[in-house]
mmCIF file of C-alpha atoms in Angstrom:
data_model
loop_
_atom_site.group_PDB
_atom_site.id
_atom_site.type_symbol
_atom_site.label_atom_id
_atom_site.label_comp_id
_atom_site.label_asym_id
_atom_site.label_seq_id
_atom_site.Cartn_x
_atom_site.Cartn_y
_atom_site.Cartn_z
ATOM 1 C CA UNK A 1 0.000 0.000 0.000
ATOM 2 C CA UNK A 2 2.607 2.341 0.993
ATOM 3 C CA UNK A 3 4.372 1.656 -2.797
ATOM 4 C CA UNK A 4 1.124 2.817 -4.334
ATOM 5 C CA UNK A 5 0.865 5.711 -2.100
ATOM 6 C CA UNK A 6 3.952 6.960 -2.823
ATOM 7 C CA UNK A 7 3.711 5.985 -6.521
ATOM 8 C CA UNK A 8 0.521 8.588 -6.193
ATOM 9 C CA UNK A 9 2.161 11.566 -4.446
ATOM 10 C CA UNK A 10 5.068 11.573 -6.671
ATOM 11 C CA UNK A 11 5.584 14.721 -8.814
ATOM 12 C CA UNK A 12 6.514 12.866 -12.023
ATOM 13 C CA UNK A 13 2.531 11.068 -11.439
ATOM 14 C CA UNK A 14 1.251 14.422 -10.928
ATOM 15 C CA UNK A 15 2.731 15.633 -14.158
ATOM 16 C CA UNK A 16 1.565 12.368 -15.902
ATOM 17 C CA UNK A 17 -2.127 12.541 -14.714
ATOM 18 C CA UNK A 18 -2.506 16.865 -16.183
ATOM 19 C CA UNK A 19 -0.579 16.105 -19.237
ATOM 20 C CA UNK A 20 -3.045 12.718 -19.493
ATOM 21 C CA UNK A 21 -6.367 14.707 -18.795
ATOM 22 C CA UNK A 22 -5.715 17.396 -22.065
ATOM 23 C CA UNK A 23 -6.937 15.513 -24.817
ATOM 24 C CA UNK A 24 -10.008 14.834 -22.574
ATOM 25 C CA UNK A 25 -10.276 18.154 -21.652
ATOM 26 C CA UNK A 26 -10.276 19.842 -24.980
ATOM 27 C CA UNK A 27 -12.843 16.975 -26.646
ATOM 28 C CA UNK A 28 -14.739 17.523 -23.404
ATOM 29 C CA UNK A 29 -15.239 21.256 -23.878
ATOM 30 C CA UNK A 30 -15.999 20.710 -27.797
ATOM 31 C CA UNK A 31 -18.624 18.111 -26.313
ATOM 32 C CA UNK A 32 -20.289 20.157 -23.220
ATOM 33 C CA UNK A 33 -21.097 22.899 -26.724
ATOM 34 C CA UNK A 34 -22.330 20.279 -28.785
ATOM 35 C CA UNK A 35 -24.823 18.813 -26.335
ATOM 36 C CA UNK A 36 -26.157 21.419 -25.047
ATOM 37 C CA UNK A 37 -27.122 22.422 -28.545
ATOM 38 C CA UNK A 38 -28.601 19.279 -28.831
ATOM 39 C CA UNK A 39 -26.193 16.784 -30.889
ATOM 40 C CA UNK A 40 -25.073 13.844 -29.035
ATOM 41 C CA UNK A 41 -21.567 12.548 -30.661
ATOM 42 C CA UNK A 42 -21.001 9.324 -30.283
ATOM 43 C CA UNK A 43 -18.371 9.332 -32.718
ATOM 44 C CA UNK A 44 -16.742 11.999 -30.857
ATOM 45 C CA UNK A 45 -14.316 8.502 -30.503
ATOM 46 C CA UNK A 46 -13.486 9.096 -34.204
ATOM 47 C CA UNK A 47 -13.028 12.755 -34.523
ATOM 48 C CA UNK A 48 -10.245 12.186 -32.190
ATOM 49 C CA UNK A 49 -9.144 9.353 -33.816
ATOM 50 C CA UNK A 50 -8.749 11.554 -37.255
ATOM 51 C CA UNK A 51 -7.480 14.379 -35.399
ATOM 52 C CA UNK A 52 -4.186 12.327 -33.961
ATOM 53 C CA UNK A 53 -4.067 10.807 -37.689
ATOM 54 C CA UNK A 54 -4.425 14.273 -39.575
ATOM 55 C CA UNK A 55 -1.766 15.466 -37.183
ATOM 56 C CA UNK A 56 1.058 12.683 -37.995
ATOM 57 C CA UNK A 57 0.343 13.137 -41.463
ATOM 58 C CA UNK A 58 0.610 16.495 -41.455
ATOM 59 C CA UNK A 59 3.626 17.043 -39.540
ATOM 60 C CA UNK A 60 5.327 14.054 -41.465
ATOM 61 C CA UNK A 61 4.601 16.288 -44.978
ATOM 62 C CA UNK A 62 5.437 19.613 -43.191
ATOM 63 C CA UNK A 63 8.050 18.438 -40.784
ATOM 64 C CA UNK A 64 6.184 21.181 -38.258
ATOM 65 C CA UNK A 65 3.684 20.166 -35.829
ATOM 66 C CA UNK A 66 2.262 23.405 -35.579
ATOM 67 C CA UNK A 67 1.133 22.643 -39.104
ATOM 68 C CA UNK A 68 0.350 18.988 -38.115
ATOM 69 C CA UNK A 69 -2.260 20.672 -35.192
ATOM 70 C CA UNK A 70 -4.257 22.283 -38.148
ATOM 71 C CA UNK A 71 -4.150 18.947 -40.055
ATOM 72 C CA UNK A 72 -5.597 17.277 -37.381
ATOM 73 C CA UNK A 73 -8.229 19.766 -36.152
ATOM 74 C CA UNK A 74 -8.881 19.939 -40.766
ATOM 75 C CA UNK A 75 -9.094 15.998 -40.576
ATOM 76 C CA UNK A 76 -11.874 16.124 -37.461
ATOM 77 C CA UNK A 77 -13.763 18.818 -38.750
ATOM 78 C CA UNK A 78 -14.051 16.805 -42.491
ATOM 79 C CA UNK A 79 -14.709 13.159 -41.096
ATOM 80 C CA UNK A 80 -18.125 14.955 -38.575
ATOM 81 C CA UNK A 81 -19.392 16.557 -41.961
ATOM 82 C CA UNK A 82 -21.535 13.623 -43.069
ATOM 83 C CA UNK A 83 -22.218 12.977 -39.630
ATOM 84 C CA UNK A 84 -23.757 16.361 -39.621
ATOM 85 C CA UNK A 85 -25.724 16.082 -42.885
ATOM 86 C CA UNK A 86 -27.614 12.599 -41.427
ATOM 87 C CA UNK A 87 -27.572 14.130 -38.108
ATOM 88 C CA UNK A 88 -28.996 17.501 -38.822
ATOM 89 C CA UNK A 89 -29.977 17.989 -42.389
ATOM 90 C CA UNK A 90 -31.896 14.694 -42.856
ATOM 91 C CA UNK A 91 -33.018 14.377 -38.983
ATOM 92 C CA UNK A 92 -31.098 10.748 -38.848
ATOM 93 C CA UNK A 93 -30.697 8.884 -35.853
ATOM 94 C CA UNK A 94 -27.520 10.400 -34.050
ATOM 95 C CA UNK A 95 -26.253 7.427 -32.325
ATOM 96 C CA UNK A 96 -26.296 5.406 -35.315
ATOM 97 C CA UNK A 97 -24.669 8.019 -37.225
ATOM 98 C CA UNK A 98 -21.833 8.383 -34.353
ATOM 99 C CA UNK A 99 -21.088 4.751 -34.484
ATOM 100 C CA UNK A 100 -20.820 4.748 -38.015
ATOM 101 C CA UNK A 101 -18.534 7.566 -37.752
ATOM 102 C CA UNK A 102 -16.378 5.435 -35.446
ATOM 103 C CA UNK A 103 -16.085 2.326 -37.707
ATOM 104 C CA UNK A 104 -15.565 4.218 -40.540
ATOM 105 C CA UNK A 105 -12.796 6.515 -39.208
ATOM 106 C CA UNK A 106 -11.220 3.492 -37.607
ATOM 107 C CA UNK A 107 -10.961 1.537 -40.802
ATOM 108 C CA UNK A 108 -9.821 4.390 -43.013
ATOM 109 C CA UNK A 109 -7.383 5.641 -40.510
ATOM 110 C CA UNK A 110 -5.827 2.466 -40.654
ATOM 111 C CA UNK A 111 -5.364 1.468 -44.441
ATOM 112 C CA UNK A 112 -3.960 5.035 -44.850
ATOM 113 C CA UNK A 113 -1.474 4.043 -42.404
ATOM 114 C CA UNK A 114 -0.123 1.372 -44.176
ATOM 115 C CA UNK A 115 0.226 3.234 -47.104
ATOM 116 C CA UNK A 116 1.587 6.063 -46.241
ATOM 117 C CA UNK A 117 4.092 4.754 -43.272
ATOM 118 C CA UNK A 118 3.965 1.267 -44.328
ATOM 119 C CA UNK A 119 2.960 -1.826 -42.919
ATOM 120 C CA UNK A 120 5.993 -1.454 -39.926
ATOM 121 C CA UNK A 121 4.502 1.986 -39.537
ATOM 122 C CA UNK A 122 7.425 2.951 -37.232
ATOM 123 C CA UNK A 123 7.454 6.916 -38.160
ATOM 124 C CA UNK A 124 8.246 9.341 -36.078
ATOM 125 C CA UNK A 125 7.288 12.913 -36.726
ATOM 126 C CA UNK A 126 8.245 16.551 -34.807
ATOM 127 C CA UNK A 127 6.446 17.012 -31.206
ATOM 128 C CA UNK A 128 4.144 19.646 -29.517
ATOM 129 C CA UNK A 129 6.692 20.343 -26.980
ATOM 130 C CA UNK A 130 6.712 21.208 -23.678
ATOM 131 C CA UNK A 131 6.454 25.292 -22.876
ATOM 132 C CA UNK A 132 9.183 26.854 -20.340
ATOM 133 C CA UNK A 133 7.466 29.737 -18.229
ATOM 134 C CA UNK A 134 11.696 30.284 -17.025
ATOM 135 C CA UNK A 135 11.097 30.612 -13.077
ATOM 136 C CA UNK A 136 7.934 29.430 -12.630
ATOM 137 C CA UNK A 137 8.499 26.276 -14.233
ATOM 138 C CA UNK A 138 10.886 25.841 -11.418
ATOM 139 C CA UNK A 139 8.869 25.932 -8.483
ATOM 140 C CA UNK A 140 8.453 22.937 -6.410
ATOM 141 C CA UNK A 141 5.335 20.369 -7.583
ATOM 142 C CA UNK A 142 2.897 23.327 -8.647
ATOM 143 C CA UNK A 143 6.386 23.651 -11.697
ATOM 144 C CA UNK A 144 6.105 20.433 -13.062
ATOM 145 C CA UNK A 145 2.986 19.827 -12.576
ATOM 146 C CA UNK A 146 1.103 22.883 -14.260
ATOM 147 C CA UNK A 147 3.498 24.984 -15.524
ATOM 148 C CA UNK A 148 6.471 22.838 -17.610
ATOM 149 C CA UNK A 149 3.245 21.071 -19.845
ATOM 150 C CA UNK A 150 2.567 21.106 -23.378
ATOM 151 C CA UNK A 151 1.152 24.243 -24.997
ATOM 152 C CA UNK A 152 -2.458 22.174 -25.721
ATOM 153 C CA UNK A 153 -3.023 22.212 -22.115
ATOM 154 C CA UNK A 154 -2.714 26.211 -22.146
ATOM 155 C CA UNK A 155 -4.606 26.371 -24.985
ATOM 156 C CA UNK A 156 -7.556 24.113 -23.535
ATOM 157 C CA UNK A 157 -7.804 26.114 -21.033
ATOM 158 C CA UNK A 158 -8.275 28.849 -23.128
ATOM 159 C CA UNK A 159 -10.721 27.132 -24.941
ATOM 160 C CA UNK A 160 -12.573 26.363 -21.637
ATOM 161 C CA UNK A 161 -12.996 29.916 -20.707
ATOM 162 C CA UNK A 162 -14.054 30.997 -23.747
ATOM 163 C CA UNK A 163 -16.775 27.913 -23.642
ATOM 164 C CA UNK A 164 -18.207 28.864 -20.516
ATOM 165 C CA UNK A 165 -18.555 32.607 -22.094
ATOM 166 C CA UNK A 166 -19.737 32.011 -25.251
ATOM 167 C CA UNK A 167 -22.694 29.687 -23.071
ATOM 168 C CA UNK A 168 -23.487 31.774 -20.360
ATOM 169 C CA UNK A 169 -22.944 35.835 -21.600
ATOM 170 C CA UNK A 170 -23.513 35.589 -25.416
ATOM 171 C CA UNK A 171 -26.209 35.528 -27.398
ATOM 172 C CA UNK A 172 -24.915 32.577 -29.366
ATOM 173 C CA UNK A 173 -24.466 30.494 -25.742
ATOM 174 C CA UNK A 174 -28.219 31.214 -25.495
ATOM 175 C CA UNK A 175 -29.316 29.960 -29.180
ATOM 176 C CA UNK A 176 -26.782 26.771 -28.811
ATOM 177 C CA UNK A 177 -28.808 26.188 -25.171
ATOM 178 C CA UNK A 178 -32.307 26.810 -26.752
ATOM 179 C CA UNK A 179 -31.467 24.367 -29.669
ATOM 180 C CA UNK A 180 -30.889 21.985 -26.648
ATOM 181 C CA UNK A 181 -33.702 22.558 -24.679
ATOM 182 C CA UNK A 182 -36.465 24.006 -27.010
ATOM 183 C CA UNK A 183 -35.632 23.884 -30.467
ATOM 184 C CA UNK A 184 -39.207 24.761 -31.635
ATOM 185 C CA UNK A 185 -38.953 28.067 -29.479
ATOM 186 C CA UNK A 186 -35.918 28.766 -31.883
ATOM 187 C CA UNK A 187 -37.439 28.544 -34.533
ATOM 188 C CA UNK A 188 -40.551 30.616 -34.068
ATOM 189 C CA UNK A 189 -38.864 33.155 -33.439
ATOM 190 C CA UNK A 190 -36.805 32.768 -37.153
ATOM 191 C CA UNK A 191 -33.804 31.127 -35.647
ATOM 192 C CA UNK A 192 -32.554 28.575 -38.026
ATOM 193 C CA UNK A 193 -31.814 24.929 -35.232
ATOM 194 C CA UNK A 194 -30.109 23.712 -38.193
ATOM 195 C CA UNK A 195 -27.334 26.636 -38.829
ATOM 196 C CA UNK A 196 -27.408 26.977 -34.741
ATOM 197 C CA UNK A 197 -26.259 23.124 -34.036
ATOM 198 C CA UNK A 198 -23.878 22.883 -37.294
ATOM 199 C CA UNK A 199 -22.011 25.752 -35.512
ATOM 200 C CA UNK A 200 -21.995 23.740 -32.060
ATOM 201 C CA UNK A 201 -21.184 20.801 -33.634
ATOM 202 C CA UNK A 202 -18.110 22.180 -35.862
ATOM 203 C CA UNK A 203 -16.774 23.504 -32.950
ATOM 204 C CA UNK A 204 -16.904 20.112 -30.827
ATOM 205 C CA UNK A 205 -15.318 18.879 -34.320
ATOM 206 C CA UNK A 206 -12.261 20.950 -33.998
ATOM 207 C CA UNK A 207 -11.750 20.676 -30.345
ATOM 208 C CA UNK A 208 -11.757 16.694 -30.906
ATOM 209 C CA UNK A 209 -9.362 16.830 -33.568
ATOM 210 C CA UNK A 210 -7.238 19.426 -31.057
ATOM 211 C CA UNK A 211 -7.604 16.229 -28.233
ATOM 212 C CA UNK A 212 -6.364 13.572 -31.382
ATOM 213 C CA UNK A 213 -3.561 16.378 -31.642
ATOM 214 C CA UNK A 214 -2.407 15.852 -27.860
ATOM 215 C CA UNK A 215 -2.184 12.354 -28.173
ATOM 216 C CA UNK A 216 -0.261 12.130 -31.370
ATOM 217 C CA UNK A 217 2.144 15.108 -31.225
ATOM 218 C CA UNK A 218 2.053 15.759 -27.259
ATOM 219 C CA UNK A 219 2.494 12.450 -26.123
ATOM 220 C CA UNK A 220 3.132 9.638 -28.739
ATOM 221 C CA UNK A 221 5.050 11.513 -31.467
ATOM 222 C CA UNK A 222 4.139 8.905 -34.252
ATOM 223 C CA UNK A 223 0.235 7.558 -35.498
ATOM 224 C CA UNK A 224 -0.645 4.129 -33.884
ATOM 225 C CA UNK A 225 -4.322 2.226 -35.072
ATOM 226 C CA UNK A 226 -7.320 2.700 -32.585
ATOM 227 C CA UNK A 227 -4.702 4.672 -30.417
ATOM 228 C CA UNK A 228 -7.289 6.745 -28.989
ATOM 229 C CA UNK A 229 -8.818 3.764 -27.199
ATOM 230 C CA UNK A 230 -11.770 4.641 -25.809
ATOM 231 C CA UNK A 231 -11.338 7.959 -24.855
ATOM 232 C CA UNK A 232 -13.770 9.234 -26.374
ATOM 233 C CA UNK A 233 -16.516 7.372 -24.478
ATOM 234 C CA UNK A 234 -14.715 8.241 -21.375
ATOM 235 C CA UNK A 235 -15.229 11.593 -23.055
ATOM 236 C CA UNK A 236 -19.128 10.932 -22.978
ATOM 237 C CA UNK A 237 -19.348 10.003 -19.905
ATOM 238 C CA UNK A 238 -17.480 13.091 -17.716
ATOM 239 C CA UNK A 239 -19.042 15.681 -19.633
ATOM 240 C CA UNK A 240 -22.256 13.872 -18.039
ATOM 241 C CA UNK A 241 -20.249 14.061 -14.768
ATOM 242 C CA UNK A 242 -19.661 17.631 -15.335
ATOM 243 C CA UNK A 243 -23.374 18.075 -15.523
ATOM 244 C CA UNK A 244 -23.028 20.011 -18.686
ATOM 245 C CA UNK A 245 -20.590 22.498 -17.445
ATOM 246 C CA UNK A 246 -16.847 23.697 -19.293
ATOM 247 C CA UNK A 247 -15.360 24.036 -15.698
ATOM 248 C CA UNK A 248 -16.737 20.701 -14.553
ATOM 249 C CA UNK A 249 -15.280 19.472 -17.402
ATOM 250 C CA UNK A 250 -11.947 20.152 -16.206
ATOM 251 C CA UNK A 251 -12.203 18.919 -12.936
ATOM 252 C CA UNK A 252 -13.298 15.342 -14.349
ATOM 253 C CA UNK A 253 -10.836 15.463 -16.843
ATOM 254 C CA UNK A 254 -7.992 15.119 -14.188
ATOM 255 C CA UNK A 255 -9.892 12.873 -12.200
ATOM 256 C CA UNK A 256 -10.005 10.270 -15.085
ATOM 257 C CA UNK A 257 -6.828 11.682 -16.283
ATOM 258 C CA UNK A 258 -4.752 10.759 -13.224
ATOM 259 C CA UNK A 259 -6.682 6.595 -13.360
ATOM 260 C CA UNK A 260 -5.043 6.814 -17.197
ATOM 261 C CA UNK A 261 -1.661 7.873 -16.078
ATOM 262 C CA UNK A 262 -1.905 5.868 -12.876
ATOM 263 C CA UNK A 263 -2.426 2.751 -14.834
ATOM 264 C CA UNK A 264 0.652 3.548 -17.073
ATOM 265 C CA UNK A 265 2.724 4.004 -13.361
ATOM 266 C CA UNK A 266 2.298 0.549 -12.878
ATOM 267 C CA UNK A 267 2.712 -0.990 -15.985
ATOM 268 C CA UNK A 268 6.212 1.146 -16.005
ATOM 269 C CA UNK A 269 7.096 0.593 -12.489
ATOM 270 C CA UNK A 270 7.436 -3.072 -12.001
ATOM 271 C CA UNK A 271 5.258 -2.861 -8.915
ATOM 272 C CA UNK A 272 3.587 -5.985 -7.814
ATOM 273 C CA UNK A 273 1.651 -4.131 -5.508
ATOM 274 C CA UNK A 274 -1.246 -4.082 -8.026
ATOM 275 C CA UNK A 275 -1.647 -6.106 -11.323
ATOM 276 C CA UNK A 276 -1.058 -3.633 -14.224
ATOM 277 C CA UNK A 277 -4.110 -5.594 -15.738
ATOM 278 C CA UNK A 278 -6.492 -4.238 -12.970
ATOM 279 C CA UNK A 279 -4.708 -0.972 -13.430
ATOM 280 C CA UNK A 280 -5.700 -0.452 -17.199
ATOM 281 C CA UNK A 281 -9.518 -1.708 -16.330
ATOM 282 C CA UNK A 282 -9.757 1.203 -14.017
ATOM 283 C CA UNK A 283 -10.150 4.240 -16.359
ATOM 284 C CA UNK A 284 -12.678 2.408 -18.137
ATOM 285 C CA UNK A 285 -14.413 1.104 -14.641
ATOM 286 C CA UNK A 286 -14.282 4.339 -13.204
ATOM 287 C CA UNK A 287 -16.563 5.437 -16.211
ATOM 288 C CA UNK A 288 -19.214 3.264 -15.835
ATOM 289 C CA UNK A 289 -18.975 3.864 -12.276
ATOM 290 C CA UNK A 290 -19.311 7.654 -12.859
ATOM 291 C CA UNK A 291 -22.173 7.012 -15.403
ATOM 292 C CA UNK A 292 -23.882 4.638 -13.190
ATOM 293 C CA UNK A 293 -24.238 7.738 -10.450
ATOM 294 C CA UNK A 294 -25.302 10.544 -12.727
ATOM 295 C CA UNK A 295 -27.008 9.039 -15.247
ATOM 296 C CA UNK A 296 -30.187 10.465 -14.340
ATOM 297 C CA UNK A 297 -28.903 13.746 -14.044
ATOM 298 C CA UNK A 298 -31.772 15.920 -14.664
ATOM 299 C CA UNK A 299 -29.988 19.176 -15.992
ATOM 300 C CA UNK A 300 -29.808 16.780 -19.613
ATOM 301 C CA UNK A 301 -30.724 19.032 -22.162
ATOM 302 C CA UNK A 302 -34.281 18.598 -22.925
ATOM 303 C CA UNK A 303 -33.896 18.101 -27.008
ATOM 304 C CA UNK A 304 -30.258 15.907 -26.886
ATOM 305 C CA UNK A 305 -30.207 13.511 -29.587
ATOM 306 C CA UNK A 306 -33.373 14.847 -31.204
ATOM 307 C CA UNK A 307 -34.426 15.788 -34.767
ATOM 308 C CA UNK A 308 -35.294 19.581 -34.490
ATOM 309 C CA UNK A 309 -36.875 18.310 -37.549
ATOM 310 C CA UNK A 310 -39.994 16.225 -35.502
#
């Protein structure tokens, strides 16, 4: 117990579990938008999945992973446009949609692959490094831990902030929350839901292929198939944990963020205090855990997953 414990309170786990919790911070944001304009994305899963692809092959072409960030945000916000078209435009069912999203992206992402890197698919392209803040980064735990991390974190943040604006003090936060809640209120008053939830839903888009970004260039440096493994549900369920909210989305994000990076502690660590099997089931237990207690959360928008077209 006392190895795990210490394991825990270590810096370089601290570190691990922030840098861990980005990608689902960023996708979670994109998500909180989307739902509460109404559009549920299951395939949020593949939007990240073509993000971290779009990013390798950019920044394999460009040799810049600056340039590789807008290839993978340009490669989510492509793969959710016929997503969009059943989901919105034709009034399709939006889980089906989502999960066709996922298989699709999954399959493509991996023939490209092997074309382009070949079937050994051992490249290795230029990283979203790390950002010095001189001094501060120096500063004991709060240093490594929040202020030596990759610029995507920063940027999330960023992101964050201006999600919880753009919801709660704008006018479009109060058309993407109507489409959510009362869609036919919208449009009596000559509101298009359509143009209102492609918005909300290209902006979850390019926040998932931001989170596909982290995971590629921040923390893998090369394109691996299905390497977003799962995170995208996990995605799901916190911003359900978050009850809706961009700030309660970062909270949950480190929460599951430090079960991911505490599972990769032990697999590193040699520590037979814990098998490193149980370790990698918890991130995915601690989600159906989490879902299990808030499932009936009754701040759901009113219209998610909806046609505003019924």
């Amino acid at each position: 117990m006392s190895e795990l414990l210490d394991l825990v309170l270590s810096t370089t786990f601290l570190a691990g579990a922030v840098r861990m919790a980005v990608p689902l911070m960023v996708a979670g944001v994109g998500e909180v938008v989307s739902e509460r304009a109404g559009i549920l994305n299951i395939g949020l899963e593949g939007m990240m999945l073509a993000g971290a692809f779009g990013s390798v092959v950019g920044a394999s072409f460009t040799g810049s992973a600056w340039i590789g960030l807008l290839w993978g945000i340009a490669a989510a916000v492509i793969v959710v446009l016929p997503h969009g078209l059943v989901a919105i435009r034709f009034g399709g069912d939006q889980v089906v949609s989502g999960v066709a999203l996922n298989i699709t992206v999954l399959g493509i992402t991996s023939f490209l692959a092997r074309i382009l890197f070949g079937v050994d698919r051992d490249v290795q392209v230029a990283r979203l490094g790390s950002l010095s803040l001189g001094p501060l980064s120096e500063l004991p735990v709060i240093g490594p831990v929040l202020l030596s991390q990759g610029a995507v974190l920063y940027l999330g943040l960023v992101i964050a902030v201006v999600a919880w604006f753009l919801l709660d003090r704008t006018t479009w936060g109060l058309r993407w929350r109507a489409a959510g809640d009362e869609p036919r209120a919208l449009e009596a008053v000559g509101i298009p839901v359509a143009r209102v939830r492609w918005t909300a839903l290209l902006f979850c888009a390019a926040c998932a292929g931001l989170a596909g970004t982290a995971i590629a260039l921040g923390q893998v440096g090369t394109f691996v198939e299905g390497m977003t493994a799962g995170r995208g549900f996990i995605v799901l369920a916190l911003v359900i944990a978050s009850r809706w909210h961009p700030y309660g989305v970062l909270l949950m994000a480190v929460f599951f963020g430090a079960a991911d990076a505490f599972a990769l502690r032990i697999q590193t660590s040699g520590s037979e205090a814990l098998p490193y099997q149980v370790a990698l089931m918890l991130p995915y237990v601690l989600t159906l855990v989490v879902y299990a207690f808030v499932a009936r959360n009754d701040t759901t928008p009113r219209a998610l997953g909806t046609s505003h077209l019924e």
